[in-house]
Coordinates of C-alpha atoms and ligand atoms in Angstrom, one line a residue:
X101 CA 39.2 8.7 -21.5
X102 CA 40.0 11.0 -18.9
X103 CA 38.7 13.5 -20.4
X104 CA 35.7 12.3 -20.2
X105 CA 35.6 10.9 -16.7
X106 CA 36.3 14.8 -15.6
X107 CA 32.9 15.5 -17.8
X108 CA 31.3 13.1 -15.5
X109 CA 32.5 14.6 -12.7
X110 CA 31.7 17.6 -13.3
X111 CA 28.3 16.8 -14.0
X112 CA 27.5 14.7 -11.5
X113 CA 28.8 18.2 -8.9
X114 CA 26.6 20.0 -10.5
X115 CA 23.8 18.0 -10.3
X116 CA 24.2 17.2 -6.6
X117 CA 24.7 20.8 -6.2
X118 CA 22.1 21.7 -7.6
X119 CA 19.8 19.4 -5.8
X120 CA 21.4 20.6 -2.3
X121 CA 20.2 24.0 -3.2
X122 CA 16.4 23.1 -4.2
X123 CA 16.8 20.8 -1.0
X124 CA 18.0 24.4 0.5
X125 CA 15.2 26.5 -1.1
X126 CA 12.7 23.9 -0.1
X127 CA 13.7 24.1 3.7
X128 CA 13.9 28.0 3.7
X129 CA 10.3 27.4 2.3
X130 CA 7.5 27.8 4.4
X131 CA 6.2 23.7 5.4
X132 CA 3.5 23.1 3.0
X133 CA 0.5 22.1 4.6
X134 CA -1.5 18.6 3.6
X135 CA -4.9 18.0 5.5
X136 CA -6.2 14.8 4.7
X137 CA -9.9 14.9 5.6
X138 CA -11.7 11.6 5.8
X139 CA -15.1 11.4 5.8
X140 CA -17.4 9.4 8.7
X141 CA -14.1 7.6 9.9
X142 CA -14.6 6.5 13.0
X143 CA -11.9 6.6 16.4
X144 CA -11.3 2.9 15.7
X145 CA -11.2 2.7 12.4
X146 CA -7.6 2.3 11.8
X147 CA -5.4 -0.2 13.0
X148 CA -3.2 2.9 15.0
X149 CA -6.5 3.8 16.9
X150 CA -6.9 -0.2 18.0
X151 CA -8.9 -1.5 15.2
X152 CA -7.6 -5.3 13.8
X153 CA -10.1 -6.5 10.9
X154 CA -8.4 -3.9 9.2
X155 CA -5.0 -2.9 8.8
X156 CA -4.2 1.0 7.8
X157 CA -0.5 0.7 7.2
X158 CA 0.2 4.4 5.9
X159 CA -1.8 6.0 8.3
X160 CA 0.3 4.3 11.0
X161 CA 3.0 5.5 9.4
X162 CA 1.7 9.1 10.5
X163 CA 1.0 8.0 13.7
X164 CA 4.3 6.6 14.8
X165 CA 6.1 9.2 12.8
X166 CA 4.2 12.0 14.5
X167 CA 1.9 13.1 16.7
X168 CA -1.4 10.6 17.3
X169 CA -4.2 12.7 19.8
X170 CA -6.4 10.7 21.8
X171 CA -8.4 13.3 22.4
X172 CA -9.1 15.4 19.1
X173 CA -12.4 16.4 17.6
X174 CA -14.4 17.7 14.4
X175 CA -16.5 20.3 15.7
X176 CA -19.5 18.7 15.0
X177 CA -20.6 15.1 13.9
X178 CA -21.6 15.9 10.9
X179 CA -20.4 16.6 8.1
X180 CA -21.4 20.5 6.6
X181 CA -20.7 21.9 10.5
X182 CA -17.0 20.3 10.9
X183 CA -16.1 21.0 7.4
X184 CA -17.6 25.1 8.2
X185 CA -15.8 25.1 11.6
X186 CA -12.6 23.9 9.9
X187 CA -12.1 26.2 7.1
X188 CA -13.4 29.2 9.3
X189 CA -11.9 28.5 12.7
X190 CA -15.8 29.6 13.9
X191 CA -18.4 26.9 15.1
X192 CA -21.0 25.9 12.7
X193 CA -24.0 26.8 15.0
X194 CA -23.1 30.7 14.4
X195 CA -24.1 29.9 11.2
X196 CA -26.6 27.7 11.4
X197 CA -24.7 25.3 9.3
X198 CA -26.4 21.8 9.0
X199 CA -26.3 19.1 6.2
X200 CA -26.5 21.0 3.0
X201 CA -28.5 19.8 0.1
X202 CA -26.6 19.5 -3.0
X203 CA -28.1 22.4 -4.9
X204 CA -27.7 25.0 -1.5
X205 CA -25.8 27.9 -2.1
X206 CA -21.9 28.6 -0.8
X207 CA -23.0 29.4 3.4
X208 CA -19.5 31.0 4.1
X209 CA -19.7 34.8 3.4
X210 CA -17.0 35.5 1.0
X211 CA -15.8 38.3 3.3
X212 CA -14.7 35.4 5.7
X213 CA -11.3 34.9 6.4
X214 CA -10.9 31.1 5.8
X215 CA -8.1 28.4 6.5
X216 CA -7.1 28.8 2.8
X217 CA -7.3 32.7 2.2
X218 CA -5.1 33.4 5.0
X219 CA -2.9 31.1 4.1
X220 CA -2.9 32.5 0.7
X221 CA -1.9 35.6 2.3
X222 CA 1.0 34.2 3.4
X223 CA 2.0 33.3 0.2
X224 CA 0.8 29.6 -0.2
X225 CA -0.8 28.4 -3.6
X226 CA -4.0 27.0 -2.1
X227 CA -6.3 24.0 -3.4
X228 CA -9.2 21.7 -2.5
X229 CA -9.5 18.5 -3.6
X230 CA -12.5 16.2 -3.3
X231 CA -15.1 16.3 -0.9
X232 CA -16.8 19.7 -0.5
X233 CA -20.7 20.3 1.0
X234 CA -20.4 23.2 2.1
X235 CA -22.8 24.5 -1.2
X236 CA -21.7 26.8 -4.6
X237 CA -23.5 29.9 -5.7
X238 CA -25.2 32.0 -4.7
X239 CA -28.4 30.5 -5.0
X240 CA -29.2 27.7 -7.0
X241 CA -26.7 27.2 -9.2
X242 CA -26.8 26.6 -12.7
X243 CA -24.5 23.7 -13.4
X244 CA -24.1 24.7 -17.4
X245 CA -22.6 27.6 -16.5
X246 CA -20.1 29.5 -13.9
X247 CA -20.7 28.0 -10.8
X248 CA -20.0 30.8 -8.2
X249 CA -19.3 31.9 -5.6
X250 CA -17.7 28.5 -4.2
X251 CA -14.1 27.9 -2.9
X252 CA -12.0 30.0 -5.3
X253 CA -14.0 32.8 -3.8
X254 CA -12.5 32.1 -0.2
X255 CA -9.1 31.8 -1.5
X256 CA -8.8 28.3 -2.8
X257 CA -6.5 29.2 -6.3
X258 CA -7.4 25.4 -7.4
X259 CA -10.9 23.3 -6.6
X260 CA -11.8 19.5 -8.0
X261 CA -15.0 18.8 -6.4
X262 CA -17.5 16.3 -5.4
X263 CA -19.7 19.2 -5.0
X264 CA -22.2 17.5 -1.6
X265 CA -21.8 14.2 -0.8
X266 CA -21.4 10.5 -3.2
X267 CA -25.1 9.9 -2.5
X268 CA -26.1 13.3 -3.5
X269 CA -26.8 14.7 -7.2
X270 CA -25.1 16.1 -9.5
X271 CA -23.0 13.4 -9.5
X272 CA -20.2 15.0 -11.6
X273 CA -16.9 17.0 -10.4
X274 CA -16.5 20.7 -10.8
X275 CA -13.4 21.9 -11.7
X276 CA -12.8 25.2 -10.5
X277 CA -16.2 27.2 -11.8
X278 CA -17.5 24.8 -14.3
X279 CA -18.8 21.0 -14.1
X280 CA -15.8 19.2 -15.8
X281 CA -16.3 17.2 -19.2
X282 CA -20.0 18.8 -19.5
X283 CA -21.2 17.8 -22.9
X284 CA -22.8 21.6 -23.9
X285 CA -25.4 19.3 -25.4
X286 CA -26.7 17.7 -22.9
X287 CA -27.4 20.4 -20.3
X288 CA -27.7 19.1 -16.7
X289 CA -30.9 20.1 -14.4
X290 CA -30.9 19.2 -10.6
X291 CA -33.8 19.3 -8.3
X292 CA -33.9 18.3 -4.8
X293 CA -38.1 18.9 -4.8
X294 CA -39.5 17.0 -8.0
X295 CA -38.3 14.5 -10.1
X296 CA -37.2 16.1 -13.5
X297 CA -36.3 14.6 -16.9
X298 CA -36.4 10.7 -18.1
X299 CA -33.5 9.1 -16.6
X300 CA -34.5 6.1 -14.2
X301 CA -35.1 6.4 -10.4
X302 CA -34.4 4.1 -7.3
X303 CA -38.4 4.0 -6.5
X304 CA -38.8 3.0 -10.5
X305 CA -36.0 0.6 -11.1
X306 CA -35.1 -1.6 -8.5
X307 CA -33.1 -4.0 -10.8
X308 CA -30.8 -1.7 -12.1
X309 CA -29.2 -1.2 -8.9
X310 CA -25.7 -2.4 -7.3
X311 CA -27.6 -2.2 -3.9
X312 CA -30.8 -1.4 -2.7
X313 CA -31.1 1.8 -0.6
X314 CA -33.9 3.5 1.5
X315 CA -36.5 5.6 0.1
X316 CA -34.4 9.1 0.9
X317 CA -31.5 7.6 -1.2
X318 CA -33.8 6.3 -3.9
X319 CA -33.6 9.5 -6.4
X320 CA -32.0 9.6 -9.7
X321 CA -29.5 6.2 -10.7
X322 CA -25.9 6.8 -11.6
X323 CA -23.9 3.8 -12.0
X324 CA -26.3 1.4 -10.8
X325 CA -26.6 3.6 -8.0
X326 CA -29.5 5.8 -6.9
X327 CA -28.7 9.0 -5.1
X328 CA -30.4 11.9 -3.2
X329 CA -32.7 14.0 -5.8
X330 CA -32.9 14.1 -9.2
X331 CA -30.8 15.2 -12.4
X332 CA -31.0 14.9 -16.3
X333 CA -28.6 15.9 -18.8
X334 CA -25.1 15.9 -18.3
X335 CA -24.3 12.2 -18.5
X336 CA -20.6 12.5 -20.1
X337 CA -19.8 14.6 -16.9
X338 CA -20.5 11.6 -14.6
X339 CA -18.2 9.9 -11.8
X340 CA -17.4 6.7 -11.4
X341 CA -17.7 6.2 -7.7
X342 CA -14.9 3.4 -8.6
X343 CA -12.9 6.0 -9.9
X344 CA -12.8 8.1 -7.1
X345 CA -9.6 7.2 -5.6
X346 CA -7.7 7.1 -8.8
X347 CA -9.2 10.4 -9.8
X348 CA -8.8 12.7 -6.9
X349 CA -5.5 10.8 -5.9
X350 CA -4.0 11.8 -9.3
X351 CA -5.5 15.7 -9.1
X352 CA -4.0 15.9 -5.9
X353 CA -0.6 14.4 -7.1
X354 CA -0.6 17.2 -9.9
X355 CA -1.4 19.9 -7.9
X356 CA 1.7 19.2 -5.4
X357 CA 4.1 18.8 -8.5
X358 CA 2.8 22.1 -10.2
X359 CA 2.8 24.0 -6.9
X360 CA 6.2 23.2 -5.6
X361 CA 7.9 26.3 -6.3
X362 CA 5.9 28.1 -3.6
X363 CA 4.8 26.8 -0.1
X364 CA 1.9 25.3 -0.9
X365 CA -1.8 24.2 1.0
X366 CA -4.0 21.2 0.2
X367 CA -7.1 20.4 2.0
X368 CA -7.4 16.9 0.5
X369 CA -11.1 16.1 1.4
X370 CA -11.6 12.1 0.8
X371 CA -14.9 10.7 -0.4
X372 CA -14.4 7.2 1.5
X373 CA -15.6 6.2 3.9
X374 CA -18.8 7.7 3.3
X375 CA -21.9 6.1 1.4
X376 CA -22.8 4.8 -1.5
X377 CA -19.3 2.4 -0.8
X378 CA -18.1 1.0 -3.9
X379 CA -14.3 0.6 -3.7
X380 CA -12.1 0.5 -6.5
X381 CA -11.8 -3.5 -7.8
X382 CA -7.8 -3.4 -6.2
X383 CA -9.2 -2.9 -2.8
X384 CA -12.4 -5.1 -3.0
X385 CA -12.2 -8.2 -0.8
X386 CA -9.2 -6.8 1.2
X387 CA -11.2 -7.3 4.7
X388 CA -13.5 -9.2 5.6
X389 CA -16.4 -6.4 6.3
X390 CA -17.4 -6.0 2.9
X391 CA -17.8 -2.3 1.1
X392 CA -17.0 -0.6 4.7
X393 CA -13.8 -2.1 5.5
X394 CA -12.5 -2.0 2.0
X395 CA -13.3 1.9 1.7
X396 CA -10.8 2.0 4.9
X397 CA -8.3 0.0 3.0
X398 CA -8.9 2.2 0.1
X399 CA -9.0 5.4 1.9
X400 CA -5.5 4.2 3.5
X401 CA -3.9 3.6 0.0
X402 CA -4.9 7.3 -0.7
X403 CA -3.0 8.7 2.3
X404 CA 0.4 6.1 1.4
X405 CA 0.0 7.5 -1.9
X406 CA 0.2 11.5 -1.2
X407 CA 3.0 10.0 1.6
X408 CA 4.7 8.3 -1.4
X409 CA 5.0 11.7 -3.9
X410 CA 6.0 13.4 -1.2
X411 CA 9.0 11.0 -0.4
X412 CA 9.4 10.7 -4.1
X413 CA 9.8 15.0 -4.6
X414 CA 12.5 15.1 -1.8
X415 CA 10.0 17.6 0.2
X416 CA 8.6 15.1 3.0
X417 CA 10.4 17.2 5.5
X418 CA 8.9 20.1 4.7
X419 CA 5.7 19.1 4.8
X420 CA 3.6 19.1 7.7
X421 CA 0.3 16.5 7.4
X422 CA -2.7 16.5 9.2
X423 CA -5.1 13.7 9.2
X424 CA -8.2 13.4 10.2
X425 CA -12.1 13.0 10.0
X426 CA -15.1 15.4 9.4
X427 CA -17.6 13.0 12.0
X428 CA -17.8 9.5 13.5
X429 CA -18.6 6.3 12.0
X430 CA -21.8 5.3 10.5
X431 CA -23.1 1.8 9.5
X432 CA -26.4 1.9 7.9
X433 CA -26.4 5.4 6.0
X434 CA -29.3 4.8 3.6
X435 CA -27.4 1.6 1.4
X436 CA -27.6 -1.9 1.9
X437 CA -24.0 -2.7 1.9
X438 CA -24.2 -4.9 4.7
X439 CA -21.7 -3.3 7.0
X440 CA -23.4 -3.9 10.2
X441 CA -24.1 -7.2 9.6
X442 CA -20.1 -7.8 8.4
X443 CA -19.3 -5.6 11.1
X444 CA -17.7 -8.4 13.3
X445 CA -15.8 -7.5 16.5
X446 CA -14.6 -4.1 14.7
X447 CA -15.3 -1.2 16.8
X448 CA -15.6 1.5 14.9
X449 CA -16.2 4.2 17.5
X450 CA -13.5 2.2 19.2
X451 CA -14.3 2.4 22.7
X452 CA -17.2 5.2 22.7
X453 CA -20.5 5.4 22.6
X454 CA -22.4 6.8 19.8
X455 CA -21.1 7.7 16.3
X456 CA -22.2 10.2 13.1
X457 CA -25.1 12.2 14.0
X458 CA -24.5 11.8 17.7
X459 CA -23.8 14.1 20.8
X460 CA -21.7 11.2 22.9
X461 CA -17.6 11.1 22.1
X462 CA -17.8 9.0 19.1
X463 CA -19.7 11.6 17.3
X464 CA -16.7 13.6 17.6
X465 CA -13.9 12.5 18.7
X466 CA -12.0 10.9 15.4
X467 CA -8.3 9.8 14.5
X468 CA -6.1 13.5 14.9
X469 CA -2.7 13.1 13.6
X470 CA 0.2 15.7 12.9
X471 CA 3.3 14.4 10.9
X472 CA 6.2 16.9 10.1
X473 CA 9.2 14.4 10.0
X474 CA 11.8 16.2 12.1
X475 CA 10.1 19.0 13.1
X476 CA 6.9 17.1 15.5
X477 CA 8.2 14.9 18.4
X478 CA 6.6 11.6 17.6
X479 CA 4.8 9.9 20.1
X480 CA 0.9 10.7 21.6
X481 CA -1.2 13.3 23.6
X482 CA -4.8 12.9 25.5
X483 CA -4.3 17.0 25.5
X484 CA -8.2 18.2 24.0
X485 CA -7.9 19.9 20.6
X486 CA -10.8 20.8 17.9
X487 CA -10.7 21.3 14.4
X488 CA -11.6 25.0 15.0
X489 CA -8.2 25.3 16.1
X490 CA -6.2 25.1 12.9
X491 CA -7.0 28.3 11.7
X492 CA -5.2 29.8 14.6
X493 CA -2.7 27.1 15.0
X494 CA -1.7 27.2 11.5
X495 CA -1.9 31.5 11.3
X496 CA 1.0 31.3 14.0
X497 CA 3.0 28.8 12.2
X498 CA 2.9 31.1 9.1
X499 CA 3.4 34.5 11.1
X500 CA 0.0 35.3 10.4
X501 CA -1.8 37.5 12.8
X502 CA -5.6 37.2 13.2
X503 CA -6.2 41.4 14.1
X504 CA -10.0 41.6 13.8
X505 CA -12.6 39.6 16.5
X506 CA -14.7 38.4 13.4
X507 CA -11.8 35.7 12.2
X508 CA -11.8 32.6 13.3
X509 CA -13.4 33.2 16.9
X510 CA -13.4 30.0 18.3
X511 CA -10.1 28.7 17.4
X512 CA -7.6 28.2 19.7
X513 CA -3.9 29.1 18.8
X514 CA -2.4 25.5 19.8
X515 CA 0.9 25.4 17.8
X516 CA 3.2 24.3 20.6
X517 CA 0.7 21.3 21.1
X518 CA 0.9 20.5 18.0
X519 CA 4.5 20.3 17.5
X520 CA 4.9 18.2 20.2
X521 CA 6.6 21.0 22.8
X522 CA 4.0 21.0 24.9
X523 CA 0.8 19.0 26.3
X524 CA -1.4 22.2 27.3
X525 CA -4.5 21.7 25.3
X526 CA -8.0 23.3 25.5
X527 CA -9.9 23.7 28.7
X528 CA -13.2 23.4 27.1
X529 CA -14.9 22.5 24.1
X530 CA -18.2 22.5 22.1
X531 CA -19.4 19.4 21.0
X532 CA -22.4 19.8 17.7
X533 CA -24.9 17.4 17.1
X534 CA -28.6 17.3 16.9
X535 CA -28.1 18.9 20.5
X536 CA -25.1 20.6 21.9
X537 CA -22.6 19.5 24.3
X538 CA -19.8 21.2 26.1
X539 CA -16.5 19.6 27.6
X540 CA -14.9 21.1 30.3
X541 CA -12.1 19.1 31.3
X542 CA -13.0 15.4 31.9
X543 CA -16.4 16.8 32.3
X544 CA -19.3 16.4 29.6
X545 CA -22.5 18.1 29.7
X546 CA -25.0 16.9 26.8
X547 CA -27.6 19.7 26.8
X548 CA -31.4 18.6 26.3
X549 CA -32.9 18.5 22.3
X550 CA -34.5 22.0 21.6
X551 CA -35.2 20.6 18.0
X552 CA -37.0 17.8 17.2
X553 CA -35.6 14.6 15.4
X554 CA -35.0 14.6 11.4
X555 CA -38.0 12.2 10.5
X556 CA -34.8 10.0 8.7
X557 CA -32.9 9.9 11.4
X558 CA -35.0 8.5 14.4
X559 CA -35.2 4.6 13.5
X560 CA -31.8 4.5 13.1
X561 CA -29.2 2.5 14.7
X562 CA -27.8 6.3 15.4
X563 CA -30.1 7.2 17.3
X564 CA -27.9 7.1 20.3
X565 CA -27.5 10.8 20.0
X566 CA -31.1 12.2 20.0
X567 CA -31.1 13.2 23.5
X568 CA -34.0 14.8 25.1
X569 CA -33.1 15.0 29.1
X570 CA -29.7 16.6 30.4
X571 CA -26.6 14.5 30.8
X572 CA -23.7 15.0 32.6
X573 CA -20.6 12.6 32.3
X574 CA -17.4 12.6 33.7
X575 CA -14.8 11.4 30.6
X576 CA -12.0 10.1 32.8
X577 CA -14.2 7.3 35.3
X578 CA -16.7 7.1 32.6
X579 CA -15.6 7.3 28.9
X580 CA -18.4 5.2 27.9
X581 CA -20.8 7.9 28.8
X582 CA -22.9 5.1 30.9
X583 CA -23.7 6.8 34.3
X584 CA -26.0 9.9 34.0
X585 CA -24.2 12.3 37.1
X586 CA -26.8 14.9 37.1
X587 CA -28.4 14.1 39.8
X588 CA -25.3 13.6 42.2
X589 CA -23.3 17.0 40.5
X590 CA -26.8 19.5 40.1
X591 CA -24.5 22.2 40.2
X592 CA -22.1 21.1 37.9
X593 CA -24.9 20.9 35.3
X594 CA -25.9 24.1 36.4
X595 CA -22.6 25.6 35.9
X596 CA -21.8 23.9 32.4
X597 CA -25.5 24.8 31.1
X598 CA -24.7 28.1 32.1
X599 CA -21.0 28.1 30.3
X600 CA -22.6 26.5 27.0
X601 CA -24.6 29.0 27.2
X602 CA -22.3 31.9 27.6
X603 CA -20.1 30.7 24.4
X604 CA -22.9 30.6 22.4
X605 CA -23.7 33.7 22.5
X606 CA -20.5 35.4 22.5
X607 CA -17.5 33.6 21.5
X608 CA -14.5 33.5 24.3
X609 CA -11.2 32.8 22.6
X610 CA -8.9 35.4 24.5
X611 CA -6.2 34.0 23.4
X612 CA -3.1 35.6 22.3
X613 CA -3.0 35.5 18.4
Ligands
NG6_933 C1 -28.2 12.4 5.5 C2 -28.2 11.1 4.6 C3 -27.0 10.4 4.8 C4 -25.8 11.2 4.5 C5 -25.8 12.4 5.4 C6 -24.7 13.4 5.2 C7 -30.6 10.3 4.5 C8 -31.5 9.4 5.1 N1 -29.4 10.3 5.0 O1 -29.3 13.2 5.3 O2 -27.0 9.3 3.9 O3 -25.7 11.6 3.2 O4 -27.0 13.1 5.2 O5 -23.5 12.9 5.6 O6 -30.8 11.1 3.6 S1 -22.3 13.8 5.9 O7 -21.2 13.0 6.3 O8 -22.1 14.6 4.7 O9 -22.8 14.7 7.0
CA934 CA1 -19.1 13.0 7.0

């Protein structure tokens, strides 16, 4: 008998010594990195931003464990910009990046350093998973073959993509270069100018829709929903937008278990809580704002789940999170899913005006969180930060240096901000929307319109943000954006036009990288 307690002993030793050493190896690790990128989430949407129909338990857990901003931006409030500003720490108007159809080609230059090939560099296994819009090829693609270039081109080792948006064709993923479960047979065709093949349309077949939508979103019908343009073939490749969370919740739970022997990166780029808003069955009915609120719901299960893994690997602590959201909120996108009308008292801008599509704050300014248990001071910071910052921010937390002026150019190196040492944040700031802004300080100056409004844009509830005289606010009397100061402060607005101007033609990070 004793003989075999000592067995048990011994075993049980080893086993807790070996588990102190991969608890060793995995703090001597570089953190992995998690970015958990919402789509259209507005400042109020979860409960930790102020919002009460709905209640965003895991994401408060990231808040109260770690750093929430009050002041942090995409780079743009749309969708194609923030997401280009992001990965390549350089704003989107350089580019000219704007909503991307779903047949455009990749619009970063694969000699671009990006967010994920410099972290590759530093010896992280990279991956995207979910969202991506920011186009494949190098034209237009064919779908029945290699689709390329697209992320694993700018150092992503791993991609599961919905390859635009929900609401936009194809409506399949693409795993790495090809469209995943493509039946050869049934080649897939996608056209953004005619309609092509036999499959029904919105315009055609009203009845065999979930929900009606407008006449942009009333192309091709996958799962009793029609989408933006047209595709035939391919039908054993198609999502279930029901799906979605179990789907891309489950890729991305892989791809941290089969990466864990390096440091490893994951830009995990939800679908929710963007249109067409069909939650899963377990989160329909959880508030009381129909498709809109339960996407929230949804999209919070999603983040508790990636929270859960991690606690479940033993590697929480060495994992640094960032949350947040590629624009503001929307309501009416193109669906009738009745979200304004369930709206209720819900904010979800919380207290600023505008949202998606817009130049005022809640176009931009979304739910920012860092979580590193241990390693980020909880608690919360008005301190300004962008998006384009990560690249610089994250480059110093991996000893990466940034030598050459054409990398990430407007990105701030903001790593003691972000881990909570300091509360020295950016001076000034570009704001994109149909117009462009610049913060300086408390100080907003919303430039004029140059363009002219997207035809599908100006009756919408939205429409907040087409601007077409100067505006000059100032944030800290006025964070509604409600009094106009150019008249009192003409040379303010002089000196802020002047400024926006100045950036945009020549970027003016000087700081040390
Ligand atoms: C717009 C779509 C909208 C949404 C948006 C992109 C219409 C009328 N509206 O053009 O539904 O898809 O593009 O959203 O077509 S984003 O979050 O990806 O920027
Ligand atoms: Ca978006």
């Amino acid at each position: 008998m004793n003989k075999y307690k000592t067995i048990l002993r011994c075993l049980v030793l080893s086993f807790l010594l070996a588990s102190c050493a991969e608890n060793k190896k995995q703090l001597e690790k570089k953190p992995n990195i998690i970015f958990i990128y919402v789509d259209d989430l507005g400042y109020g949407d979860v409960s930790c931003y102020g919002a009460t129909s709905v209640n965003t338990p895991n994401v408060d857990a990231l808040a109260a464990g770690g750093l929430q901003f009050t002041d942090g931006h995409c780079s743009a409030s749309t969708c194609t910009p923030s997401r280009f500003a992001l990965l390549t720490g350089s704003y989107a108007f350089r580019n000219n990046a704007a909503i991307l159809p779903g047949d455009a080609p990749l619009i970063i230059d694969t000699q671009q350093e990006t967010i994920a090939s410099m972290l590759k560099k530093a010896g992280y296994a990279t991956g995207v998973i979910g969202k991506w819009h920011l186009g494949l090829g190098d034209g237009k693609p064919d779908w029945n073959a290699d689709i390329k270039p697209g992320p694993l081109e700018i150092g992503f080792d791993y991609s599961f993509l919905i390859p635009a948006t929900p609401d936009r064709v194809p409506t399949v993923f693409v795993e790495n270069h090809r469209v995943a479960n493509l039946d050869k047979a049934d080649p897939i065709q996608v056209s953004y100018e005619k309609r092509i093949g036999t499959d029904p349309i919105g315009l055609e077949n009203e009845e065999m829709l979930k929900m009606k939508a407008d006449s942009q979103h009333s192309g091709t019908i996958v799962n009793g929903i029609s989408r933006i343009g047209f595709m035939s073939g391919g039908h054993s490749a198609y999502w279930k937008d029901e799906d979605f969370p179990i789907v891309l919740t489950n890729k991305a739970k892989t791809f941290i278990e089969v990466n864990n022997d390096k440091p490893f990166f994951l830009y995990f780029s939800l679908p929710d809580i963007h249109v067409p808003r069909v939650p899963n069955q377990q989160f329909m009915g959880k508030t009381s704002m129909g498709p809109r609120g339960d996407d929230i719901v949804q999209m919070d299960w999603m983040t508790g789940e990636i929270l859960k893994k991690l606690k479940e690997m033993g590697i929480e602590d060495n994992t640094l999170i960032i949350f947040s959201s590629d624009n503001g909120p929307v309501l009416d996108d193109g669906y009738a899913d009745y979200s304004a009308i369930k709206i209720g008292s819900h904010k979800p801008g919380g207290i600023y005006k505008g949202g998606k599509y817009s130049a005022y704050e809640g176009g931009t300014r979304v739910p920012t969180i860092a979580y590193w248990p241990g390693k980020i001071k909880p608690g919360k910071t008005d301190a300004m930060i962008s998006q384009v910052d990560f690249f610089s921010t994250l480059a110093k937390l991996t000893d990466q240096k940034i030598t050459d002026k054409k990398t990430a150019p407007d990105s701030f190196e903001l790593l003691d901000l972000l881990l909570g040492n300091s509360n020295k944040g950016r001076e000034e700031m570009i704001e994109e929307a149909f117009t462009m802004s610049i913060r300086s300080g408390n100080w907003k100056y919303i430039a004029p319109q140059t363009k002219p409004t997207p035809g599908w844009l100006v009756n919408k509830d939205v429409a907040t943000g087409l601007q077409t005289t100067a505006q000059l606010y100032n944030l800290k009397e006025d964070p509604k954006e409600e009094n106009n100061l150019t008249l009192k402060f003409p040379e303010k607005v002089k000196e802020l036009a002047l400024r926006l101007e100045q950036i945009m033609k020549e970027p003016t990070n000087k700081s040390e990288r």
